Coordinates of C-alpha atoms in Angstrom, one line a residue:
Chain A
X20 CA 0.0 0.0 0.0
X21 CA 1.0 3.6 -0.3
X22 CA 2.7 5.9 2.3
X23 CA 1.5 5.6 5.9
X24 CA 0.6 9.0 7.5
X25 CA -0.9 8.2 10.8
X26 CA -0.8 5.2 13.0
X27 CA -2.8 4.9 16.2
X28 CA -1.5 2.2 18.6
X29 CA -3.4 0.7 21.5
X30 CA -5.4 3.9 22.0
X31 CA -7.6 4.0 25.1
X32 CA -9.7 6.8 26.6
X33 CA -11.6 6.8 29.9
X34 CA -13.8 9.4 31.4
X35 CA -13.6 8.5 35.1
X36 CA -14.6 4.9 35.3
X37 CA -16.3 4.9 32.0
X38 CA -14.1 3.4 29.3
X39 CA -15.1 5.0 26.0
X40 CA -12.2 3.7 23.8
X41 CA -10.5 0.4 24.3
X42 CA -7.4 -0.7 22.4
X43 CA -7.9 1.1 19.1
X44 CA -5.3 0.3 16.4
X45 CA -5.7 2.0 13.1
X46 CA -3.3 2.9 10.3
X47 CA -4.1 5.6 7.8
X48 CA -2.5 5.8 4.4
X49 CA -2.2 8.7 2.1
X50 CA -5.2 9.2 -0.1
X51 CA -7.6 7.0 2.0
X52 CA -11.1 8.2 2.7
X53 CA -12.1 6.4 5.9
X54 CA -15.7 6.6 7.1
X55 CA -16.3 5.6 10.8
X56 CA -19.8 4.5 11.5
X57 CA -21.5 3.0 14.5
X58 CA -24.2 3.8 17.0
X59 CA -24.1 6.8 19.3
X60 CA -21.9 6.3 22.3
X61 CA -19.7 3.8 20.5
X62 CA -16.7 6.2 20.8
X63 CA -16.5 7.5 17.2
X64 CA -16.3 11.2 18.0
X65 CA -14.1 10.6 21.0
X66 CA -11.7 8.7 18.7
X67 CA -11.6 11.6 16.2
X68 CA -11.1 14.1 19.0
X69 CA -8.3 12.0 20.4
X70 CA -6.7 12.0 16.9
X71 CA -6.7 15.8 16.9
X72 CA -5.6 15.8 20.5
X73 CA -8.6 17.7 21.7
X74 CA -9.0 14.9 24.1
X75 CA -6.1 13.4 25.9
X76 CA -5.9 9.7 25.5
X77 CA -5.5 7.7 28.7
X78 CA -3.5 5.0 27.0
X79 CA -1.7 4.4 23.7
X80 CA 0.2 6.5 21.2
X81 CA -0.4 8.4 18.0
X82 CA 2.4 8.4 15.4
X83 CA 2.5 10.9 12.6
X84 CA 4.8 9.8 9.9
X85 CA 6.3 7.3 12.3
X86 CA 7.1 10.1 14.9
X87 CA 5.2 10.0 18.1
X88 CA 3.1 13.1 18.9
X89 CA 4.1 13.8 22.4
X90 CA 2.2 15.8 25.0
X91 CA 4.1 19.0 24.4
X92 CA 2.2 22.1 23.3
X93 CA 4.6 23.0 20.5
X94 CA 4.5 19.5 19.0
X95 CA 0.7 19.3 19.4
X96 CA 0.3 22.7 17.6
X97 CA 2.6 21.6 14.7
X98 CA 0.8 18.3 14.4
X99 CA -2.7 19.9 14.4
X100 CA -1.7 22.4 11.7
X101 CA -1.3 19.3 9.5
X102 CA -4.4 17.5 10.7
X103 CA -7.4 19.6 10.2
X104 CA -10.8 19.2 11.7
X105 CA -14.4 20.0 10.8
X106 CA -16.9 20.0 13.6
X107 CA -20.5 19.1 14.0
X108 CA -21.2 22.6 15.4
X109 CA -19.0 24.3 12.8
X110 CA -17.1 26.3 15.4
X111 CA -16.5 29.3 13.1
X112 CA -15.1 32.3 15.0
X113 CA -18.1 34.4 15.7
X114 CA -16.1 37.6 16.0
X115 CA -14.8 37.4 12.5
X116 CA -16.1 37.5 8.9
X117 CA -16.0 34.5 6.7
X118 CA -12.8 35.8 5.1
X119 CA -11.1 36.5 8.4
X120 CA -12.1 33.1 9.6
X121 CA -10.3 31.6 6.6
X122 CA -7.2 33.8 7.0
X123 CA -6.6 33.9 10.8
X124 CA -4.8 30.5 11.2
X125 CA -2.9 30.6 7.9
X126 CA -1.5 34.0 9.0
X127 CA -0.9 33.2 12.7
X128 CA 0.1 29.6 12.5
X129 CA 1.7 29.2 9.1
X130 CA 2.9 32.8 9.0
X131 CA 2.2 33.2 5.3
X132 CA 1.9 36.7 3.7
X133 CA -1.4 38.5 3.7
X134 CA -1.7 38.2 -0.1
X135 CA -1.1 34.5 -0.1
X136 CA -3.5 33.9 2.8
X137 CA -6.1 35.9 0.9
X138 CA -5.6 34.0 -2.3
X139 CA -5.8 30.7 -0.5
X140 CA -9.0 31.8 1.3
X141 CA -10.7 32.8 -2.0
X142 CA -9.6 29.6 -3.8
X143 CA -11.0 27.4 -1.1
X144 CA -14.1 29.5 -0.6
X145 CA -14.8 29.2 -4.3
X146 CA -14.3 25.4 -4.1
X147 CA -17.2 25.3 -1.6
X148 CA -19.2 27.9 -3.3
X149 CA -19.0 30.5 -0.5
X150 CA -16.8 33.2 -2.1
X151 CA -19.7 35.7 -2.4
X152 CA -20.1 35.7 1.4
X153 CA -16.6 36.8 2.4
X154 CA -18.0 39.8 4.3
X155 CA -20.7 38.0 6.2
X156 CA -20.4 37.1 9.9
X157 CA -21.1 33.4 10.8
X158 CA -24.4 34.4 12.6
X159 CA -25.8 35.6 9.3
X160 CA -25.3 32.2 7.5
X161 CA -27.4 29.1 7.3
X162 CA -26.0 25.8 8.9
X163 CA -25.0 24.4 5.5
X164 CA -23.2 27.6 4.5
X165 CA -21.4 27.7 7.9
X166 CA -20.2 24.1 7.4
X167 CA -19.0 24.8 3.9
X168 CA -17.0 27.8 5.2
X169 CA -15.6 25.6 8.0
X170 CA -14.5 23.1 5.4
X171 CA -12.8 25.9 3.4
X172 CA -11.2 27.3 6.5
X173 CA -9.7 23.8 7.3
X174 CA -8.5 23.5 3.6
X175 CA -6.7 26.8 3.8
X176 CA -4.1 25.2 6.1
X177 CA -3.3 22.6 3.4
X178 CA -3.8 19.7 5.8
X179 CA -2.5 16.3 5.1
X180 CA -5.5 14.7 6.7
X181 CA -8.9 16.3 7.3
X182 CA -11.1 14.9 10.1
X183 CA -14.8 15.3 9.9
X184 CA -16.8 14.9 13.2
X185 CA -20.4 14.3 12.1
X186 CA -20.3 17.3 9.8
X187 CA -24.0 17.0 8.8
X188 CA -25.6 15.9 12.0
X189 CA -26.7 19.5 13.0
X190 CA -28.2 20.2 9.6
X191 CA -31.6 19.8 8.1
X192 CA -32.0 17.3 5.2
X193 CA -31.8 19.9 2.5
X194 CA -28.5 21.3 3.8
X195 CA -27.0 17.9 4.3
X196 CA -27.0 17.5 0.6
X197 CA -24.9 20.6 -0.1
X198 CA -22.3 19.7 2.5
X199 CA -22.0 16.1 1.3
X200 CA -21.6 17.2 -2.2
X201 CA -18.6 19.4 -1.2
X202 CA -17.1 16.4 0.7
X203 CA -17.6 14.0 -2.2
X204 CA -15.8 16.5 -4.5
X205 CA -13.0 16.7 -1.9
X206 CA -12.7 12.9 -1.8
X207 CA -11.9 12.8 -5.5
X208 CA -9.0 15.2 -5.1
X209 CA -6.9 12.6 -3.2
X210 CA -7.1 14.4 0.1
X211 CA -6.9 11.9 3.0
X212 CA -10.0 12.1 5.1
X213 CA -11.5 10.5 8.2
X214 CA -15.2 11.0 8.5
X215 CA -17.4 10.1 11.4
X216 CA -20.9 10.0 10.0
X217 CA -24.4 8.6 10.2
X218 CA -24.9 9.0 6.4
X219 CA -24.7 5.3 5.4
X220 CA -25.2 5.9 1.7
X221 CA -22.5 8.5 1.7
X222 CA -20.1 6.2 3.6
X223 CA -20.8 3.4 1.1
X224 CA -20.3 5.5 -2.0
X225 CA -17.4 7.7 -1.0
X226 CA -15.2 5.8 1.5
X227 CA -12.3 3.7 0.4
X228 CA -12.5 1.9 3.8
X229 CA -15.2 1.8 6.4
X230 CA -14.8 1.2 10.1
X231 CA -17.6 0.1 12.2
X232 CA -17.1 0.9 15.9
X233 CA -19.0 -0.7 18.7
X234 CA -18.6 -0.2 22.5
X235 CA -15.2 1.4 22.2
X236 CA -13.7 -1.2 19.9
X237 CA -13.1 -1.3 16.2
X238 CA -15.6 -4.1 15.4
X239 CA -14.9 -4.2 11.7
X240 CA -12.6 -2.5 9.4
X241 CA -13.1 -3.3 5.7
X242 CA -13.7 -2.0 2.2
X243 CA -17.2 -0.5 2.0
X244 CA -18.5 -3.0 -0.5
X245 CA -17.7 -5.8 1.9
X246 CA -18.8 -4.1 5.1
X247 CA -22.1 -2.9 3.8
X248 CA -23.1 -6.0 1.8
X249 CA -21.4 -8.8 3.6
X250 CA -20.4 -7.8 7.1
X251 CA -18.6 -10.4 9.1
X252 CA -19.3 -9.1 12.6
X253 CA -22.7 -9.8 14.1
X254 CA -23.0 -6.4 15.6
X255 CA -22.3 -4.8 12.3
X256 CA -25.1 -6.8 10.7
X257 CA -27.5 -5.8 13.4
X258 CA -26.6 -2.1 13.2
X259 CA -26.8 -2.0 9.5
X260 CA -30.1 -3.9 9.2
X261 CA -31.6 -1.4 11.7
X262 CA -30.2 1.5 9.8
X263 CA -31.4 0.4 6.4
X264 CA -34.8 -0.7 7.8
X265 CA -35.4 2.4 9.9
Chain B
X28 CA -33.8 85.2 47.2
X29 CA -31.5 86.6 44.5
X30 CA -31.2 89.7 46.6
X31 CA -30.2 87.9 49.7
X32 CA -27.6 85.9 47.7
X33 CA -26.1 89.1 46.4
X34 CA -25.9 90.5 49.9
X35 CA -24.1 87.4 51.0
X36 CA -26.6 86.3 53.5
X37 CA -28.1 82.9 52.5
X38 CA -31.3 82.2 54.4
X39 CA -32.4 78.7 53.5
X40 CA -30.8 75.4 52.4
X41 CA -31.3 76.0 48.7
X42 CA -29.6 79.3 48.9
X43 CA -26.8 77.9 51.0
X44 CA -26.3 75.2 48.4
X45 CA -26.0 77.7 45.6
X46 CA -23.8 79.9 47.8
X47 CA -21.4 77.1 48.6
X48 CA -21.2 75.9 45.0
X49 CA -20.4 79.5 43.9
X50 CA -17.9 80.3 46.6
X51 CA -16.0 77.1 46.4
X52 CA -16.5 76.5 42.7
X53 CA -12.7 76.3 42.1
X54 CA -12.3 73.7 44.8
X55 CA -15.3 71.6 43.5
X56 CA -13.9 71.8 40.0
X57 CA -10.5 70.6 41.2
X58 CA -12.2 67.8 43.2
X59 CA -14.2 66.8 40.1
X60 CA -11.0 66.8 38.1
X61 CA -9.2 64.6 40.6
X62 CA -12.1 62.2 41.0
X63 CA -12.3 61.7 37.3
X64 CA -8.5 61.5 36.9
X65 CA -8.2 58.9 39.7
X66 CA -11.2 56.9 38.5
X67 CA -10.3 56.9 34.8
X68 CA -6.6 56.0 35.1
X69 CA -7.3 53.6 38.0
X70 CA -10.0 51.8 36.1
X71 CA -8.2 51.6 32.8
X72 CA -5.0 50.3 34.4
X73 CA -7.1 48.1 36.6
X74 CA -8.8 46.6 33.6
X75 CA -5.5 45.7 32.0
X76 CA -4.4 44.1 35.3
X77 CA -7.7 42.3 35.5
X78 CA -7.4 40.9 32.0
X79 CA -3.9 39.8 32.7
X80 CA -4.9 37.9 35.9
X81 CA -8.0 36.5 34.2
X82 CA -5.9 35.1 31.4
X83 CA -3.3 33.7 33.9
X84 CA -6.1 32.0 35.8
X85 CA -7.2 30.3 32.6
X86 CA -3.8 28.9 31.7
X87 CA -3.3 25.2 31.4
X88 CA -0.2 23.0 31.5
X89 CA 0.4 19.8 29.5
X90 CA 2.1 16.8 31.2
X91 CA 4.9 17.0 28.6
X92 CA 5.7 20.7 29.0
X93 CA 9.1 21.6 30.3
X94 CA 9.7 22.1 34.0
X95 CA 10.3 25.9 33.8
X96 CA 6.9 26.5 32.2
X97 CA 5.2 24.2 34.7
X98 CA 6.7 26.0 37.7
X99 CA 6.1 29.5 36.2
X100 CA 2.5 28.9 35.4
X101 CA 1.9 27.4 38.9
X102 CA 3.6 30.3 40.7
X103 CA 1.7 32.9 38.6
X104 CA -1.6 31.2 39.3
X105 CA -0.9 31.0 43.0
X106 CA 0.1 34.7 43.2
X107 CA -2.9 35.8 41.2
X108 CA -5.4 33.8 43.3
X109 CA -3.9 35.1 46.5
X110 CA -4.0 38.7 45.2
X111 CA -7.6 38.4 44.0
X112 CA -8.7 36.8 47.3
X113 CA -7.0 39.5 49.5
X114 CA -8.3 42.5 47.6
X115 CA -11.9 41.2 47.2
X116 CA -12.1 40.3 50.9
X117 CA -11.0 43.7 52.4
X118 CA -12.7 47.1 52.1
X119 CA -11.1 49.6 49.7
X120 CA -10.9 52.3 52.5
X121 CA -8.8 49.9 54.6
X122 CA -6.6 49.0 51.6
X123 CA -6.0 52.7 51.0
X124 CA -4.8 53.3 54.6
X125 CA -2.6 50.2 54.7
X126 CA -1.0 50.9 51.3
X127 CA -0.4 54.6 51.9
X128 CA 0.8 54.5 55.5
X129 CA 2.4 51.1 55.1
X130 CA 4.5 52.2 52.2
X131 CA 5.4 55.5 54.0
X132 CA 6.6 53.5 57.0
X133 CA 8.8 51.5 54.6
X134 CA 10.2 54.9 53.4
X135 CA 8.5 54.8 50.0
X136 CA 7.4 58.3 49.4
X137 CA 4.4 58.9 47.1
X138 CA 1.8 61.5 46.6
X139 CA -1.7 60.8 47.9
X140 CA -3.0 60.9 44.4
X141 CA -0.6 58.3 43.2
X142 CA -1.4 56.1 46.2
X143 CA -5.1 56.6 45.5
X144 CA -4.7 55.5 41.9
X145 CA -2.6 52.5 43.0
X146 CA -5.4 51.4 45.4
X147 CA -8.0 51.9 42.7
X148 CA -6.0 49.8 40.2
X149 CA -5.4 47.0 42.7
X150 CA -9.0 46.9 43.7
X151 CA -10.4 47.1 40.2
X152 CA -7.9 44.4 39.0
X153 CA -9.1 42.0 41.6
X154 CA -12.8 42.4 40.6
X155 CA -12.0 42.5 36.9
X156 CA -10.1 39.3 37.1
X157 CA -13.3 37.6 38.2
X158 CA -15.4 39.3 35.6
X159 CA -12.9 38.4 32.9
X160 CA -12.9 34.8 34.1
X161 CA -16.7 34.7 33.8
X162 CA -16.5 36.4 30.4
X163 CA -14.0 33.8 29.2
X164 CA -16.3 31.1 30.6
X165 CA -19.3 32.5 28.7
X166 CA -17.6 31.8 25.3
X167 CA -18.6 28.4 23.9
X168 CA -15.7 25.9 24.2
X169 CA -16.2 25.1 20.5
X170 CA -14.7 28.5 19.6
X171 CA -11.4 27.5 21.2
X172 CA -11.5 24.0 19.8
X173 CA -12.0 25.5 16.3
X174 CA -8.7 27.4 16.7
X175 CA -6.8 24.6 18.5
X176 CA -7.7 22.1 15.8
X177 CA -5.8 24.2 13.3
X178 CA -2.7 24.5 15.4
X179 CA -3.3 27.8 17.2
X180 CA -1.6 28.0 20.5
X181 CA -3.8 28.6 23.6
X182 CA -2.4 32.1 24.0
X183 CA -3.1 33.1 20.4
X184 CA -6.5 31.6 20.6
X185 CA -7.2 33.6 23.8
X186 CA -6.0 36.8 22.2
X187 CA -7.6 36.5 18.7
X188 CA -10.7 34.4 19.3
X189 CA -11.8 34.3 23.0
X190 CA -11.0 37.7 24.5
X191 CA -12.6 39.8 21.7
X192 CA -15.8 37.9 22.2
X193 CA -15.5 37.9 26.0
X194 CA -14.8 41.6 25.9
X195 CA -18.1 42.3 24.2
X196 CA -20.0 40.2 26.7
X197 CA -18.5 42.0 29.7
X198 CA -18.9 45.6 28.6
X199 CA -21.9 46.2 30.8
X200 CA -19.9 44.8 33.8
X201 CA -17.0 47.0 32.9
X202 CA -19.2 50.1 32.8
X203 CA -20.6 49.1 36.1
X204 CA -17.1 48.8 37.5
X205 CA -16.1 52.3 36.2
X206 CA -19.2 53.9 37.8
X207 CA -18.5 52.1 41.1
X208 CA -14.9 53.4 40.9
X209 CA -16.1 57.0 40.2
X210 CA -18.0 56.9 43.4
X211 CA -15.5 54.8 45.4
X212 CA -12.8 57.4 45.0
X213 CA -14.7 59.3 47.7
X214 CA -13.1 57.0 50.3
X215 CA -9.7 58.2 49.2
X216 CA -10.2 61.3 51.3
X217 CA -8.8 59.3 54.2
X218 CA -5.4 59.5 52.6
X219 CA -5.8 63.1 51.8
X220 CA -6.6 62.9 48.1
X221 CA -8.3 66.2 47.3
X222 CA -11.2 64.7 45.5
X223 CA -14.9 65.7 45.6
X224 CA -15.7 64.3 49.0
X225 CA -12.7 66.1 50.5
X226 CA -13.9 69.3 48.8
X227 CA -17.4 69.0 50.3
X228 CA -16.0 68.3 53.7
X229 CA -13.8 71.4 53.6
X230 CA -16.5 73.7 52.1
X231 CA -19.1 72.4 54.5
X232 CA -16.8 72.7 57.5
X233 CA -16.1 76.4 57.0
X234 CA -19.8 77.3 57.5
X235 CA -21.1 74.2 59.4
X236 CA -23.4 73.6 56.4
X237 CA -22.7 69.9 55.7
X238 CA -26.0 69.0 54.2
X239 CA -25.9 71.7 51.6
X240 CA -22.2 71.1 50.8
X241 CA -22.7 67.3 50.2
X242 CA -25.8 68.1 48.1
X243 CA -23.5 70.0 45.8
X244 CA -21.2 67.0 45.2
X245 CA -24.1 64.5 45.1
X246 CA -25.3 66.5 42.1
X247 CA -21.9 66.4 40.6
X248 CA -21.5 62.6 41.1
X249 CA -25.0 62.1 39.7
X250 CA -24.3 64.1 36.5
X251 CA -20.9 62.4 36.0
X252 CA -22.4 59.0 36.3
X253 CA -25.4 59.8 34.2
X254 CA -23.3 61.1 31.4
X255 CA -20.9 58.1 31.5
X256 CA -23.8 55.7 31.7
X257 CA -25.2 57.1 28.5
X258 CA -21.8 57.0 26.9
X259 CA -21.4 53.3 27.7
X260 CA -24.8 52.4 26.3
X261 CA -23.7 54.1 23.1
X262 CA -20.4 52.2 23.0
X263 CA -22.2 48.9 23.6
X264 CA -24.6 49.6 20.7
X265 CA -21.7 50.5 18.5
X266 CA -19.9 47.2 19.4
X267 CA -23.0 45.2 18.3
X268 CA -22.0 45.8 14.7
X269 CA -24.1 45.8 11.6
X270 CA -26.7 43.1 11.0
X271 CA -26.0 43.4 7.3
X272 CA -23.4 42.5 4.9
X273 CA -22.6 43.2 1.3
X274 CA -22.3 40.2 -1.1
X275 CA -18.9 40.2 -2.8
X276 CA -20.3 40.8 -6.3
X277 CA -17.0 39.9 -8.0
X278 CA -17.5 36.3 -6.9
X279 CA -21.2 36.2 -7.6
X280 CA -20.9 33.5 -10.3
X281 CA -19.7 31.2 -7.5
X282 CA -22.8 30.1 -5.5

């Protein structure tokens, strides 16, 4: 297989006595589009947040290009600038316009020139169809528009991997479509993506690999055509049949 | 009434009030100036101190950070929490006495006005620290996570994302603090700052007309606070910003 970017080894996370993640081992290669599915509470979002270091794992390590990301602020910052994240609740900076949202981190973290930051912002805002709204504040946009801006903002950093934490769960059905379309488009560009989602059809069509999580474990990790049509794990079968029936 | 005023023989309280205000106008003006001077400088510097302490109290350390940073952050946090506790739990009038006379005993010479401003700064800083902490807490954690997730350091995130929003939320509380300070400067007469209260005490004492004399400064305090209050409301409205935005027509083909 191609170049390995990320490897997660024996990752565990507990909140008090509650063990949310148990012994997670995942390797992510360049160009993969990985969808993580599973019922609520199975640890999908926590896993993603651990990957971005927004949660501190209680066990295990994360290696980025075979180098461990240690618990040092500087290393975490450098690592995060390469591993972007898109949130369920968008998390656009409310005190800034769309353009400023897209330029802040490229200016302050990557220290690129104002002109270059502007060019990048416009390029990626065009990609998601939000360029006309550069002067708007987040509060003036619809949910789908906000999420598209958030995706553009993350792309401005030229990330090596982009993490999506249920990007469409806070949106109404009409807006889900516009965000998924943008993500589908992105998947074809060769960007490495890890997507936590409840959109099964999207996962089946777009992912190159699908992971089913259950009760803090990776229950099944397979190509989507196998996982969706011929799952090996009993829990996967149960979950999918409920999903497709309901 | 006018006649009696001209002849210099006030006969009732109203006339006495006007008489005192006229006779000691220079002193009242000077008192107003010092009150404003102390309150404005004390509040502004106090706000800066409060923001600093508020941010320090919000600092976090990672297990992997180097030892110097860990110790520094712990010490800073300890000092600031002791400071906030001490100054919030003692009256300003007592702080004024202790700082002014205490420092004089230690042979640190300073003018009463300087001591007055120092006390105001320290007092405001302690209260502001708590206000800033609450302001920071009022900002959704997602705002920080959005910045963290792109590699922004906690300090930069605080400075560019959290504080500007927290600032907006605590403007009413900051206005409140300033108005309180404007009136609290009156306690500084105990360390001989020639502010409004001192002026009224002196003017009233000369004629044994305290009620009338304090009526004069009550009016001055009221007008000052009233004006500033309106000013702050105006600023707050300005900070709300426009509800409108212009579409960037040059990119209109891109929807």
